[in-house]
PDB file of C-alpha atoms in Angstrom:
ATOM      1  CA  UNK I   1      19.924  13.635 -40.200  1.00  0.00           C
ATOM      2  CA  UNK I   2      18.213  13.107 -36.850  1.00  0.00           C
ATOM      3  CA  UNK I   3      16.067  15.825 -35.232  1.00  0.00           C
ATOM      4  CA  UNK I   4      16.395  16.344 -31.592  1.00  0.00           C
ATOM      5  CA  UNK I   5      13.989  17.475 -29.409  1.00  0.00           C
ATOM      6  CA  UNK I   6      14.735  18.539 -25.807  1.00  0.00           C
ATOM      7  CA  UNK I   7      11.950  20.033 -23.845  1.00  0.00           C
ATOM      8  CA  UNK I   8      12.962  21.483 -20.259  1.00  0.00           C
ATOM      9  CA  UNK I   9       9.805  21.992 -18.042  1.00  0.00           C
ATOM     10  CA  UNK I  10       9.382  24.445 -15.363  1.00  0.00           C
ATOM     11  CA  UNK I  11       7.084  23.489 -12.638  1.00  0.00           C
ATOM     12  CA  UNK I  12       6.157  24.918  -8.719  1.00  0.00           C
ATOM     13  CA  UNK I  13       6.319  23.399  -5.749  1.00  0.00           C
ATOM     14  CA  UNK I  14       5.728  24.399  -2.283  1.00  0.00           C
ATOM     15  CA  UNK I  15       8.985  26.121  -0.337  1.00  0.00           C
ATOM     16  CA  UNK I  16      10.658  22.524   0.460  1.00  0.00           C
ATOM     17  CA  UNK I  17      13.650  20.308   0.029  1.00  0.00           C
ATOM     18  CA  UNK I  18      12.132  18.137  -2.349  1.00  0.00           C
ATOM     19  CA  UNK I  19      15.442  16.180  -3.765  1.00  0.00           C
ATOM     20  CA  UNK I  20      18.203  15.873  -1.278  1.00  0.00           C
ATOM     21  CA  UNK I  21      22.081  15.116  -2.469  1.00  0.00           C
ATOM     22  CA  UNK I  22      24.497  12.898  -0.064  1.00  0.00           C
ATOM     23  CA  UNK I  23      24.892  16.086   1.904  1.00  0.00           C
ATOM     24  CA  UNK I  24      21.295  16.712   2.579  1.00  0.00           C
ATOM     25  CA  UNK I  25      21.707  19.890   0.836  1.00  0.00           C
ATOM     26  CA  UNK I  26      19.155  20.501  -2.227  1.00  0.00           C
ATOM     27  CA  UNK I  27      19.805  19.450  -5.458  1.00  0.00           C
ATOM     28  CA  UNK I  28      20.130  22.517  -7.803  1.00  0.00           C
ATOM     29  CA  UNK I  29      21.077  23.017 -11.744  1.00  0.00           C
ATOM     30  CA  UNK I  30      21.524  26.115 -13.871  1.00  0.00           C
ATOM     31  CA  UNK I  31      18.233  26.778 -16.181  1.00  0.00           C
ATOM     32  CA  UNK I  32      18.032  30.040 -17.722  1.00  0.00           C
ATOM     33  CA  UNK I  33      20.947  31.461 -16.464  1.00  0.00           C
ATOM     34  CA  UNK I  34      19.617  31.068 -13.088  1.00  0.00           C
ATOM     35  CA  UNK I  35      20.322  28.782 -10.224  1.00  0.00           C
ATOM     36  CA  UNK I  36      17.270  26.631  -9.213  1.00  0.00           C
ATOM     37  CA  UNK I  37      16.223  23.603  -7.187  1.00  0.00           C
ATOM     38  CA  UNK I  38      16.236  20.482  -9.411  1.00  0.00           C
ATOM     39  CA  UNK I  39      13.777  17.358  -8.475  1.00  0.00           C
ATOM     40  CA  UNK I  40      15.054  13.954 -10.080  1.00  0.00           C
ATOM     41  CA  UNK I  41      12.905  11.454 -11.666  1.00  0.00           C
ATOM     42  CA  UNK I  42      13.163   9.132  -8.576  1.00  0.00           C
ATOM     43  CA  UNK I  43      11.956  11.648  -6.184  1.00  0.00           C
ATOM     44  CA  UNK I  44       8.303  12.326  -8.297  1.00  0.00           C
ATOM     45  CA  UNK I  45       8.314   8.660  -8.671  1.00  0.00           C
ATOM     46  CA  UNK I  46       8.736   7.569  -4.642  1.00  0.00           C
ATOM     47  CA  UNK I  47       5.624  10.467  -4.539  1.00  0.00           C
ATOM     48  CA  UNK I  48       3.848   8.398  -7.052  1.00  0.00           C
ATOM     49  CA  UNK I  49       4.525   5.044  -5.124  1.00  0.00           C
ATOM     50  CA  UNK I  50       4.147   6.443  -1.508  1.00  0.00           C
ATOM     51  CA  UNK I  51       0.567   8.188  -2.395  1.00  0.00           C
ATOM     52  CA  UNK I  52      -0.704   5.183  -4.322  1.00  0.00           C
ATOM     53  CA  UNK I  53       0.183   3.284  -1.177  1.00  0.00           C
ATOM     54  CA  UNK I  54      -1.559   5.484   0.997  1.00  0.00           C
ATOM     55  CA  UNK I  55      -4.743   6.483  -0.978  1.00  0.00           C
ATOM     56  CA  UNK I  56      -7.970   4.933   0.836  1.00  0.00           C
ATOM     57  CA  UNK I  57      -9.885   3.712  -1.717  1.00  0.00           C
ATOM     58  CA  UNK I  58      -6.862   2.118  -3.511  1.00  0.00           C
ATOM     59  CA  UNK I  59      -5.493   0.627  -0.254  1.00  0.00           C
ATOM     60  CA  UNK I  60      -8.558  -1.880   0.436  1.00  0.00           C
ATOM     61  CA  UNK I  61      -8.362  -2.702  -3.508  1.00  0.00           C
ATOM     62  CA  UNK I  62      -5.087  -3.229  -3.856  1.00  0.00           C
ATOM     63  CA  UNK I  63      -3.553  -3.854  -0.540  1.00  0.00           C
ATOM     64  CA  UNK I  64      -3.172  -7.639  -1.266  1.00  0.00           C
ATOM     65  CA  UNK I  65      -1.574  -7.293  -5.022  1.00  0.00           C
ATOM     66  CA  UNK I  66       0.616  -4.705  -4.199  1.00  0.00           C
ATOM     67  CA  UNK I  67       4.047  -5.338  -4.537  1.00  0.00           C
ATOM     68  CA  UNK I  68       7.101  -5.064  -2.557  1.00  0.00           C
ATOM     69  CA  UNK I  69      10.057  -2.809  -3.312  1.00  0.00           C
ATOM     70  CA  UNK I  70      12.607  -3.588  -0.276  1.00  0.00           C
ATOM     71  CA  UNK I  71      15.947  -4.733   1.002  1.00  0.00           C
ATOM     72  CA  UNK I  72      14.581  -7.560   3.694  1.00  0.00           C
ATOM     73  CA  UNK I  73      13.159  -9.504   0.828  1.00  0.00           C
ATOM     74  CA  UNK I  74      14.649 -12.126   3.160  1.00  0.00           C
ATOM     75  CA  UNK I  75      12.291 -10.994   6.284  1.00  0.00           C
ATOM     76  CA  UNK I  76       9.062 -11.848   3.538  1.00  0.00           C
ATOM     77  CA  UNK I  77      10.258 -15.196   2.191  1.00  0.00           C
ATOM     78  CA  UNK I  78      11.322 -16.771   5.650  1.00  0.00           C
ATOM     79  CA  UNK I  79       8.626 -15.571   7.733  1.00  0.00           C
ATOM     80  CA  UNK I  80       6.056 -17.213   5.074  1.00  0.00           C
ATOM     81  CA  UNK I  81       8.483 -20.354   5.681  1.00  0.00           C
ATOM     82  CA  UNK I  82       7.711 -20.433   9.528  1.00  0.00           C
ATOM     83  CA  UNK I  83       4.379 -19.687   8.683  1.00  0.00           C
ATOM     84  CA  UNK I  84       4.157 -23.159   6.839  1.00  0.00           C
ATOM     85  CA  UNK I  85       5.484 -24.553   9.543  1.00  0.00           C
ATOM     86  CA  UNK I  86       9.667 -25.021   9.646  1.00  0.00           C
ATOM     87  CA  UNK I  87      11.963 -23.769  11.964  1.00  0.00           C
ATOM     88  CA  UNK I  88      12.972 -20.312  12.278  1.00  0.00           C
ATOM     89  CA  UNK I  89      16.353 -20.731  12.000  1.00  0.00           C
ATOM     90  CA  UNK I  90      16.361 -23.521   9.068  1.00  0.00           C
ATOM     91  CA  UNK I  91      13.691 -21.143   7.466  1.00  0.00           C
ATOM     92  CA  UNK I  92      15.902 -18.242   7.198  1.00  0.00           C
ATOM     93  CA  UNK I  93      18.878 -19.881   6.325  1.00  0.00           C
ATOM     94  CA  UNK I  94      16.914 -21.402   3.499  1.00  0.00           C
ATOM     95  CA  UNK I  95      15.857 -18.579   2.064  1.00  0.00           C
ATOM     96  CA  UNK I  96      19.135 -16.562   2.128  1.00  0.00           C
ATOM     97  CA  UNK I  97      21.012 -19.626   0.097  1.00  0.00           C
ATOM     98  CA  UNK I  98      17.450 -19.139  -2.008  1.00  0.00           C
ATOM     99  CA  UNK I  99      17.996 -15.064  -2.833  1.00  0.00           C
ATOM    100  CA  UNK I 100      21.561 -15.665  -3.300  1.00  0.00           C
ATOM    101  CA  UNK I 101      20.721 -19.128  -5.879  1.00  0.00           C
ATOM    102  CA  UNK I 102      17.969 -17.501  -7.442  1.00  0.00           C
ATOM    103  CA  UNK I 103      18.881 -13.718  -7.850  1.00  0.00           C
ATOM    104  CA  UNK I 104      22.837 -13.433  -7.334  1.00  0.00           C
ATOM    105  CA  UNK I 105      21.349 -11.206  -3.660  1.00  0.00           C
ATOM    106  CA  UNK I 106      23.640 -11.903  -1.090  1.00  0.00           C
ATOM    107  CA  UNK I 107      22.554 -11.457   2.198  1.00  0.00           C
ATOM    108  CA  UNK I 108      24.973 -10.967   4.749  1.00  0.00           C
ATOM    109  CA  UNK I 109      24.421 -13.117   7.899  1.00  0.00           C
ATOM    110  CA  UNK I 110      24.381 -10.919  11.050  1.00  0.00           C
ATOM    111  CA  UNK I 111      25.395 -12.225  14.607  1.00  0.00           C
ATOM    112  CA  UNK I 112      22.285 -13.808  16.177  1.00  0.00           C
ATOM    113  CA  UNK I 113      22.206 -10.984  19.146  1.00  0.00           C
ATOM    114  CA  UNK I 114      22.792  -8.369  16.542  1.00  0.00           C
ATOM    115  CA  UNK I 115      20.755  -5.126  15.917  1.00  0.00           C
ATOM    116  CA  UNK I 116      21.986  -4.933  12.449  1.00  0.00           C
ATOM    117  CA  UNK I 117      19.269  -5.749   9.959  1.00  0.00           C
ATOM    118  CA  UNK I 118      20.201  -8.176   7.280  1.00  0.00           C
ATOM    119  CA  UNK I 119      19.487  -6.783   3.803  1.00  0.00           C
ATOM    120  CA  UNK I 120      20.498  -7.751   0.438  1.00  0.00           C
ATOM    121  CA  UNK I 121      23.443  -5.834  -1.474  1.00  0.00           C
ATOM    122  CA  UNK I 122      20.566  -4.445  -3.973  1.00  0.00           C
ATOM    123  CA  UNK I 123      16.657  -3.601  -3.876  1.00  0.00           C
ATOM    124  CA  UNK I 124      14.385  -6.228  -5.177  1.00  0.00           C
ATOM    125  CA  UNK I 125      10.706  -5.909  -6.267  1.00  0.00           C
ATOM    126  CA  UNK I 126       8.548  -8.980  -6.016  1.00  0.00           C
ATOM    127  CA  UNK I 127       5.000  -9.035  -5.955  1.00  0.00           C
ATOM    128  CA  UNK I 128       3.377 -10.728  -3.252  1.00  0.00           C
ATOM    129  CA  UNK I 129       2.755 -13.990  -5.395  1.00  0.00           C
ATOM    130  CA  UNK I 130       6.301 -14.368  -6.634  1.00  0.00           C
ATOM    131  CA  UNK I 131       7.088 -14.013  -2.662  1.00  0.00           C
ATOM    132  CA  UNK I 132       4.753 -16.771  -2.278  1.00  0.00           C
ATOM    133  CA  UNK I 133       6.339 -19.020  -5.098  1.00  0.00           C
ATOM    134  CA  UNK I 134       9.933 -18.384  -4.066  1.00  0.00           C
ATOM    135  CA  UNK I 135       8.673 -20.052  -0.262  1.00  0.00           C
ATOM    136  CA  UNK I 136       6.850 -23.378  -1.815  1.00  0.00           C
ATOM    137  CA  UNK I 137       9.831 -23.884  -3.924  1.00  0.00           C
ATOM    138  CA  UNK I 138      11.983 -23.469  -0.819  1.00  0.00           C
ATOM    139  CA  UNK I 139       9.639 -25.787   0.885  1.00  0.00           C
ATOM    140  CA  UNK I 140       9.561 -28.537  -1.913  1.00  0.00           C
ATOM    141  CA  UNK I 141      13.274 -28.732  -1.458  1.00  0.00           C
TER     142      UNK I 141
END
């Protein structure tokens, strides 16, 4: 027979509206017979990630390693394209057949005038040197 353990923590936080539903109103569960705000795993974790980000002394360590956690993967990869000199338009082109080849990330093309900004269907994470790898592969081909 299998013991379970479930441990339930209380903890404080400032009058706020930490962890938002669809609605924008706060997220709330029943503990204790009472109702009270609920904060989700994601929401401590985006803290975690945004003040790690923003620290000082951490930022002129680790501004170059840092990875990226974003939609416009696309932006990254064909602006480091350009920057090795092809064309703008080739470049992006390039690297949306690339995203959608190498990770199954379709990005939807946008009209050229458009405000829309292209994203893929799903958040990627790359670090800065995989960004780099995905462009000289792009490049050599």
């Amino acid at each position: 027979m299998k013991t379970l353990i479930e441990i339930h923590v209380l903890q404080s936080f400032a009058p706020s509206n930490l962890n938002r539903d669809d609605t924008g109103a706060p997220k709330d569960a029943i503990f204790g017979g009472t109702r009270r705000a609920r904060v989700s795993s994601q929401c401590l974790k985006r803290a975690v990630r945004r003040h790690f980000r923003e620290k000082a002394e951490w930022k002129e360590i680790f501004s170059d390693n840092l990875g990226l956690r974003s939609k416009r993967l696309l932006d990254e990869v064909s602006a480091l394209l350009v920057k090795q000199g092809q064309d703008p338009g080739e470049a992006r082109e390039r690297a949306r057949l690339a995203m959608l080849a190498g990770a199954g990330a379709w990005v939807s093309p946008t009209e050229p005038d458009s405000e829309q900004d292209e994203k893929s269907e799903y958040l990627m994470f790359l670090g800065r040197n995989e960004i780099a790898a995905v462009a000289a592969t792009i490049k050599e081909r």
